[in-house]
């Protein structure tokens, strides 16, 4: 670990619960959360050139080209050089993993392994607050007022890429393109895999693992939240 800074990554297929678990990690361990998907969606809302380019790929359930992705993430990481962070959804290709490793070696990688049939069942119930990235699920974690964000009261939306055929393309891309990234981190001895059907079942194990790695950062009790 460089100084007291901790650099972690959360990986897992589309809808495996990265955002859900990342929010709990951030709350309990005080890491700064950077989600590549939230970053891209913000660029799309702002209709930046990067956002318009990314949209062509995201709508197909395909990965955004490496060059664009590395550039976007690098400029965010520059702003986070003096804090401990958790990356969610990046890296997703070997090229991205190597680019990150050169820039900023990672301390821990958490991979969520959730059966694909469970994912397909839950993603159709997902609603999000796009400006903040807050995630809801009408079955698992409904908003207090149906269709409205708990904090701002603004409308929730369903993601364009949550259509069943697009989710299937995203799951395939994870298997083909992102699995080698897990091997990359396994060889470095920093990968920890967590298997289960439910985030509440997986979370206490993730909490325990991170608490062992980061005793100095831990400031809440075991696996709450
Ligand atoms: P994203 O935004 O990174 P994905 O596909 O990796 O998208 P996603 O869909 O955001 O991942 P997640 O964060 O893993 O899923 O899952 P989540 O949102 O926490 O949970 C999914 C739903 O299930 C939610 O409604 C949640 O409430 C619910 N849930 C959680 N746990 C449970 C449970 O136990 N039970 C139940 N019933 N429900 C539960 O990337 C989007 C696109 O951007 C591009 C790609 O095109 C990608 O497809 N992109 C990149 N391209 C290239 N390189 C990169 N690094 C890229 N990053 C993003
Ligand atoms: Mg997410």
Short mmCIF file of C-alpha atoms and ligand atoms in Angstrom, two decimals:
data_model
loop_
_atom_site.label_atom_id
_atom_site.label_comp_id
_atom_site.label_asym_id
_atom_site.label_seq_id
_atom_site.Cartn_x
_atom_site.Cartn_y
_atom_site.Cartn_z
CA UNK A 1 0.00 0.00 0.00
CA UNK A 2 1.41 3.41 -0.90
CA UNK A 3 1.28 5.49 2.28
CA UNK A 4 -2.13 4.97 3.86
CA UNK A 5 -3.94 5.02 0.53
CA UNK A 6 -5.98 1.98 -0.44
CA UNK A 7 -6.88 1.21 -4.06
CA UNK A 8 -9.65 -1.34 -4.66
CA UNK A 9 -11.68 -2.61 -7.61
CA UNK A 10 -15.09 -4.25 -7.66
CA UNK A 11 -15.79 -6.53 -10.61
CA UNK A 12 -18.71 -8.68 -11.66
CA UNK A 13 -21.05 -9.14 -14.61
CA UNK A 14 -23.83 -6.70 -15.49
CA UNK A 15 -26.35 -6.60 -12.65
CA UNK A 16 -24.22 -8.72 -10.29
CA UNK A 17 -24.55 -6.03 -7.59
CA UNK A 18 -21.34 -4.00 -8.03
CA UNK A 19 -23.10 -0.69 -7.42
CA UNK A 20 -25.09 -2.11 -4.49
CA UNK A 21 -22.05 -3.58 -2.72
CA UNK A 22 -19.85 -0.60 -3.68
CA UNK A 23 -22.23 1.76 -1.87
CA UNK A 24 -21.92 -0.34 1.29
CA UNK A 25 -18.11 -0.47 1.00
CA UNK A 26 -17.94 3.28 0.56
CA UNK A 27 -20.14 3.83 3.61
CA UNK A 28 -18.23 1.46 5.89
CA UNK A 29 -14.66 2.06 4.72
CA UNK A 30 -14.74 5.66 3.56
CA UNK A 31 -13.37 4.99 0.08
CA UNK A 32 -14.22 7.30 -2.82
CA UNK A 33 -16.43 5.49 -5.35
CA UNK A 34 -15.84 5.87 -9.09
CA UNK A 35 -18.26 3.94 -11.32
CA UNK A 36 -17.29 3.87 -15.00
CA UNK A 37 -20.96 3.33 -15.95
CA UNK A 38 -22.12 6.34 -13.90
CA UNK A 39 -19.34 8.42 -15.44
CA UNK A 40 -20.41 7.42 -18.96
CA UNK A 41 -24.10 8.07 -18.22
CA UNK A 42 -23.20 11.55 -16.91
CA UNK A 43 -21.33 12.21 -20.17
CA UNK A 44 -24.34 11.02 -22.17
CA UNK A 45 -26.74 13.28 -20.23
CA UNK A 46 -24.38 16.23 -20.79
CA UNK A 47 -24.18 15.25 -24.49
CA UNK A 48 -20.39 15.62 -24.55
CA UNK A 49 -18.48 14.28 -27.55
CA UNK A 50 -17.25 11.38 -25.37
CA UNK A 51 -20.81 10.69 -24.19
CA UNK A 52 -22.23 10.66 -27.72
CA UNK A 53 -19.46 8.34 -28.91
CA UNK A 54 -19.93 6.01 -25.89
CA UNK A 55 -23.70 5.82 -26.39
CA UNK A 56 -23.30 4.00 -29.71
CA UNK A 57 -21.61 1.13 -27.88
CA UNK A 58 -23.57 1.17 -24.62
CA UNK A 59 -26.91 0.91 -26.44
CA UNK A 60 -25.68 -2.28 -28.10
CA UNK A 61 -24.46 -3.78 -24.82
CA UNK A 62 -20.91 -3.54 -26.20
CA UNK A 63 -17.85 -2.13 -24.44
CA UNK A 64 -16.80 1.45 -25.07
CA UNK A 65 -13.40 1.56 -26.90
CA UNK A 66 -10.38 1.30 -24.60
CA UNK A 67 -8.77 4.59 -25.65
CA UNK A 68 -11.84 6.64 -24.75
CA UNK A 69 -12.43 4.73 -21.51
CA UNK A 70 -8.84 5.02 -20.27
CA UNK A 71 -8.80 8.72 -21.06
CA UNK A 72 -12.04 9.37 -19.14
CA UNK A 73 -10.99 7.35 -16.10
CA UNK A 74 -7.45 8.78 -16.06
CA UNK A 75 -8.75 12.30 -15.84
CA UNK A 76 -10.98 11.31 -12.87
CA UNK A 77 -8.12 9.47 -11.15
CA UNK A 78 -5.97 12.58 -11.35
CA UNK A 79 -8.53 14.31 -9.10
CA UNK A 80 -8.41 11.38 -6.66
CA UNK A 81 -4.64 10.97 -6.28
CA UNK A 82 -4.65 11.73 -2.54
CA UNK A 83 -7.64 9.63 -1.47
CA UNK A 84 -8.37 5.93 -1.11
CA UNK A 85 -10.70 4.75 -3.84
CA UNK A 86 -12.92 1.98 -5.16
CA UNK A 87 -13.32 1.57 -8.92
CA UNK A 88 -16.57 -0.05 -10.08
CA UNK A 89 -16.77 -1.30 -13.67
CA UNK A 90 -13.20 -0.41 -14.62
CA UNK A 91 -11.02 -2.11 -15.78
CA UNK A 92 -12.98 -4.42 -18.05
CA UNK A 93 -10.33 -5.38 -20.62
CA UNK A 94 -6.71 -6.48 -20.29
CA UNK A 95 -5.65 -3.26 -22.01
CA UNK A 96 -7.45 -1.21 -19.33
CA UNK A 97 -6.05 -3.35 -16.50
CA UNK A 98 -2.50 -2.87 -17.77
CA UNK A 99 -3.00 0.87 -18.26
CA UNK A 100 -4.25 1.17 -14.67
CA UNK A 101 -1.45 -0.98 -13.28
CA UNK A 102 1.15 1.27 -14.89
CA UNK A 103 -0.45 4.33 -13.46
CA UNK A 104 -1.60 3.17 -10.05
CA UNK A 105 -1.06 -0.35 -8.69
CA UNK A 106 -4.17 -1.83 -7.08
CA UNK A 107 -4.30 -3.38 -3.58
CA UNK A 108 -7.45 -5.50 -3.74
CA UNK A 109 -9.93 -6.81 -6.31
CA UNK A 110 -13.36 -8.11 -5.32
CA UNK A 111 -15.27 -10.17 -7.89
CA UNK A 112 -18.98 -10.86 -7.51
CA UNK A 113 -20.06 -14.16 -8.95
CA UNK A 114 -23.85 -14.27 -9.32
CA UNK A 115 -25.66 -16.81 -11.54
CA UNK A 116 -26.79 -15.25 -14.83
CA UNK A 117 -30.42 -16.41 -14.47
CA UNK A 118 -30.63 -14.48 -11.15
CA UNK A 119 -29.19 -11.37 -12.83
CA UNK A 120 -31.66 -11.47 -15.71
CA UNK A 121 -34.50 -11.74 -13.19
CA UNK A 122 -33.42 -8.71 -11.13
CA UNK A 123 -32.28 -6.22 -13.79
CA UNK A 124 -35.80 -5.82 -15.19
CA UNK A 125 -36.85 -4.41 -11.78
CA UNK A 126 -34.01 -1.86 -11.59
CA UNK A 127 -34.77 1.87 -11.47
CA UNK A 128 -32.03 4.49 -11.17
CA UNK A 129 -31.60 8.15 -10.34
CA UNK A 130 -29.26 9.09 -13.17
CA UNK A 131 -27.73 12.32 -11.75
CA UNK A 132 -26.54 10.59 -8.54
CA UNK A 133 -26.25 6.96 -9.67
CA UNK A 134 -28.53 5.84 -6.80
CA UNK A 135 -29.92 2.40 -7.54
CA UNK A 136 -33.31 0.96 -6.64
CA UNK A 137 -35.11 -2.29 -7.31
CA UNK A 138 -38.87 -2.61 -7.06
CA UNK A 139 -38.44 -6.05 -5.42
CA UNK A 140 -35.20 -5.73 -3.45
CA UNK A 141 -34.76 -2.08 -2.50
CA UNK A 142 -37.79 -0.01 -3.55
CA UNK A 143 -37.80 3.78 -3.27
CA UNK A 144 -39.90 5.27 -0.46
CA UNK A 145 -42.23 6.83 -3.05
CA UNK A 146 -42.72 4.70 -6.17
CA UNK A 147 -40.84 6.16 -9.17
CA UNK A 148 -39.09 8.92 -7.13
CA UNK A 149 -35.55 9.28 -5.78
CA UNK A 150 -35.44 9.11 -1.94
CA UNK A 151 -33.09 12.09 -1.60
CA UNK A 152 -34.18 14.58 -4.28
CA UNK A 153 -37.74 13.41 -5.07
CA UNK A 154 -36.79 13.50 -8.77
CA UNK A 155 -38.01 10.90 -11.26
CA UNK A 156 -36.37 7.51 -11.48
CA UNK A 157 -35.78 5.93 -14.89
CA UNK A 158 -34.97 2.52 -16.31
CA UNK A 159 -31.62 2.31 -18.09
CA UNK A 160 -31.82 2.03 -21.89
CA UNK A 161 -29.30 -0.82 -21.74
CA UNK A 162 -31.45 -2.87 -19.33
CA UNK A 163 -33.59 -4.31 -22.15
CA UNK A 164 -33.34 -8.13 -21.97
CA UNK A 165 -31.46 -8.49 -25.30
CA UNK A 166 -28.94 -5.80 -24.31
CA UNK A 167 -28.42 -7.39 -20.89
CA UNK A 168 -27.67 -10.69 -22.61
CA UNK A 169 -25.05 -8.97 -24.83
CA UNK A 170 -23.49 -7.40 -21.71
CA UNK A 171 -23.31 -10.78 -19.96
CA UNK A 172 -21.65 -12.33 -23.03
CA UNK A 173 -19.11 -9.54 -23.23
CA UNK A 174 -18.27 -10.11 -19.57
CA UNK A 175 -17.57 -13.79 -20.19
CA UNK A 176 -15.48 -13.22 -23.32
CA UNK A 177 -13.65 -9.99 -22.67
CA UNK A 178 -13.59 -9.35 -18.93
CA UNK A 179 -12.82 -12.84 -17.61
CA UNK A 180 -9.11 -12.54 -18.62
CA UNK A 181 -8.92 -9.46 -16.35
CA UNK A 182 -9.79 -11.72 -13.41
CA UNK A 183 -6.88 -13.99 -14.38
CA UNK A 184 -4.61 -10.94 -14.54
CA UNK A 185 -5.42 -10.03 -10.91
CA UNK A 186 -5.43 -13.66 -9.75
CA UNK A 187 -1.82 -13.98 -10.92
CA UNK A 188 -0.97 -10.90 -8.87
CA UNK A 189 -2.52 -12.60 -5.80
CA UNK A 190 -4.98 -9.78 -5.08
CA UNK A 191 -8.24 -11.27 -6.41
CA UNK A 192 -10.95 -12.44 -4.02
CA UNK A 193 -14.11 -14.02 -5.45
CA UNK A 194 -17.52 -14.03 -3.74
CA UNK A 195 -20.28 -16.31 -4.97
CA UNK A 196 -23.95 -16.10 -4.10
CA UNK A 197 -27.43 -15.25 -5.29
CA UNK A 198 -28.13 -12.26 -3.04
CA UNK A 199 -26.20 -9.13 -2.14
CA UNK A 200 -27.17 -9.49 1.52
CA UNK A 201 -25.61 -12.95 1.54
CA UNK A 202 -22.39 -11.81 -0.18
CA UNK A 203 -21.89 -8.51 1.64
CA UNK A 204 -20.77 -9.76 5.11
CA UNK A 205 -17.99 -11.80 3.43
CA UNK A 206 -16.82 -8.82 1.38
CA UNK A 207 -16.86 -6.66 4.50
CA UNK A 208 -14.79 -9.18 6.46
CA UNK A 209 -12.24 -9.51 3.66
CA UNK A 210 -11.77 -5.75 3.31
CA UNK A 211 -11.67 -5.25 7.07
CA UNK A 212 -8.78 -7.74 7.24
CA UNK A 213 -6.92 -5.88 4.50
CA UNK A 214 -7.58 -2.38 5.79
CA UNK A 215 -7.74 -2.37 9.59
CA UNK A 216 -6.79 1.29 9.59
CA UNK A 217 -9.71 2.26 7.37
CA UNK A 218 -12.39 0.26 9.16
CA UNK A 219 -14.65 2.38 11.27
CA UNK A 220 -17.99 0.60 11.50
CA UNK A 221 -19.13 -2.78 12.81
CA UNK A 222 -19.17 -6.02 10.93
CA UNK A 223 -21.13 -5.99 7.68
CA UNK A 224 -23.96 -3.68 8.64
CA UNK A 225 -25.88 -1.75 5.98
P1 LIG B 1 -22.09 -0.35 -16.00
O1 LIG B 1 -22.96 0.77 -15.60
O2 LIG B 1 -20.83 -0.59 -15.26
P2 LIG B 1 -22.71 -3.14 -15.69
O3 LIG B 1 -23.38 -3.83 -16.80
O4 LIG B 1 -21.33 -3.55 -15.44
O5 LIG B 1 -22.99 -1.62 -16.02
P3 LIG B 1 -24.61 -2.74 -13.76
O6 LIG B 1 -25.71 -3.04 -14.74
O7 LIG B 1 -24.41 -1.33 -13.33
O8 LIG B 1 -23.31 -3.34 -14.29
P4 LIG B 1 -24.23 -3.69 -11.08
O9 LIG B 1 -23.73 -2.36 -10.68
O10 LIG B 1 -23.30 -4.85 -11.03
O11 LIG B 1 -24.91 -3.66 -12.51
O12 LIG B 1 -25.51 -4.09 -10.24
P5 LIG B 1 -26.49 -3.19 -9.30
O13 LIG B 1 -26.99 -2.02 -10.04
O14 LIG B 1 -25.87 -3.04 -7.96
O15 LIG B 1 -27.67 -4.27 -9.13
C1 LIG B 1 -28.50 -4.58 -10.22
C2 LIG B 1 -29.98 -4.53 -9.75
O16 LIG B 1 -30.20 -5.61 -8.85
C3 LIG B 1 -30.35 -3.25 -8.97
O17 LIG B 1 -31.70 -2.92 -9.24
C4 LIG B 1 -30.21 -3.68 -7.50
O18 LIG B 1 -31.03 -2.92 -6.62
C5 LIG B 1 -30.65 -5.13 -7.59
N1 LIG B 1 -30.08 -6.03 -6.58
C6 LIG B 1 -28.85 -6.03 -6.03
N2 LIG B 1 -28.72 -7.04 -5.15
C7 LIG B 1 -29.91 -7.73 -5.18
C8 LIG B 1 -30.40 -8.88 -4.50
O19 LIG B 1 -29.72 -9.51 -3.68
N3 LIG B 1 -31.67 -9.27 -4.81
C9 LIG B 1 -32.46 -8.60 -5.71
N4 LIG B 1 -33.70 -9.06 -5.96
N5 LIG B 1 -32.03 -7.50 -6.37
C10 LIG B 1 -30.78 -7.08 -6.10
O20 LIG B 1 -21.71 -0.21 -17.53
C11 LIG B 1 -22.69 0.10 -18.48
C12 LIG B 1 -22.09 0.09 -19.85
O21 LIG B 1 -21.09 1.11 -19.92
C13 LIG B 1 -19.98 0.67 -20.70
C14 LIG B 1 -20.38 -0.66 -21.29
O22 LIG B 1 -21.04 -0.43 -22.52
C15 LIG B 1 -21.37 -1.20 -20.25
O23 LIG B 1 -22.27 -2.16 -20.79
N6 LIG B 1 -18.81 0.57 -19.83
C16 LIG B 1 -17.58 0.29 -20.25
N7 LIG B 1 -17.09 0.02 -21.49
C17 LIG B 1 -15.78 -0.26 -21.58
N8 LIG B 1 -14.93 -0.30 -20.54
C18 LIG B 1 -15.39 -0.05 -19.28
N9 LIG B 1 -14.54 -0.09 -18.22
C19 LIG B 1 -16.76 0.26 -19.10
N10 LIG B 1 -17.51 0.57 -18.02
C20 LIG B 1 -18.76 0.74 -18.47
MG1 LIG B 2 -23.50 -0.49 -11.69
#
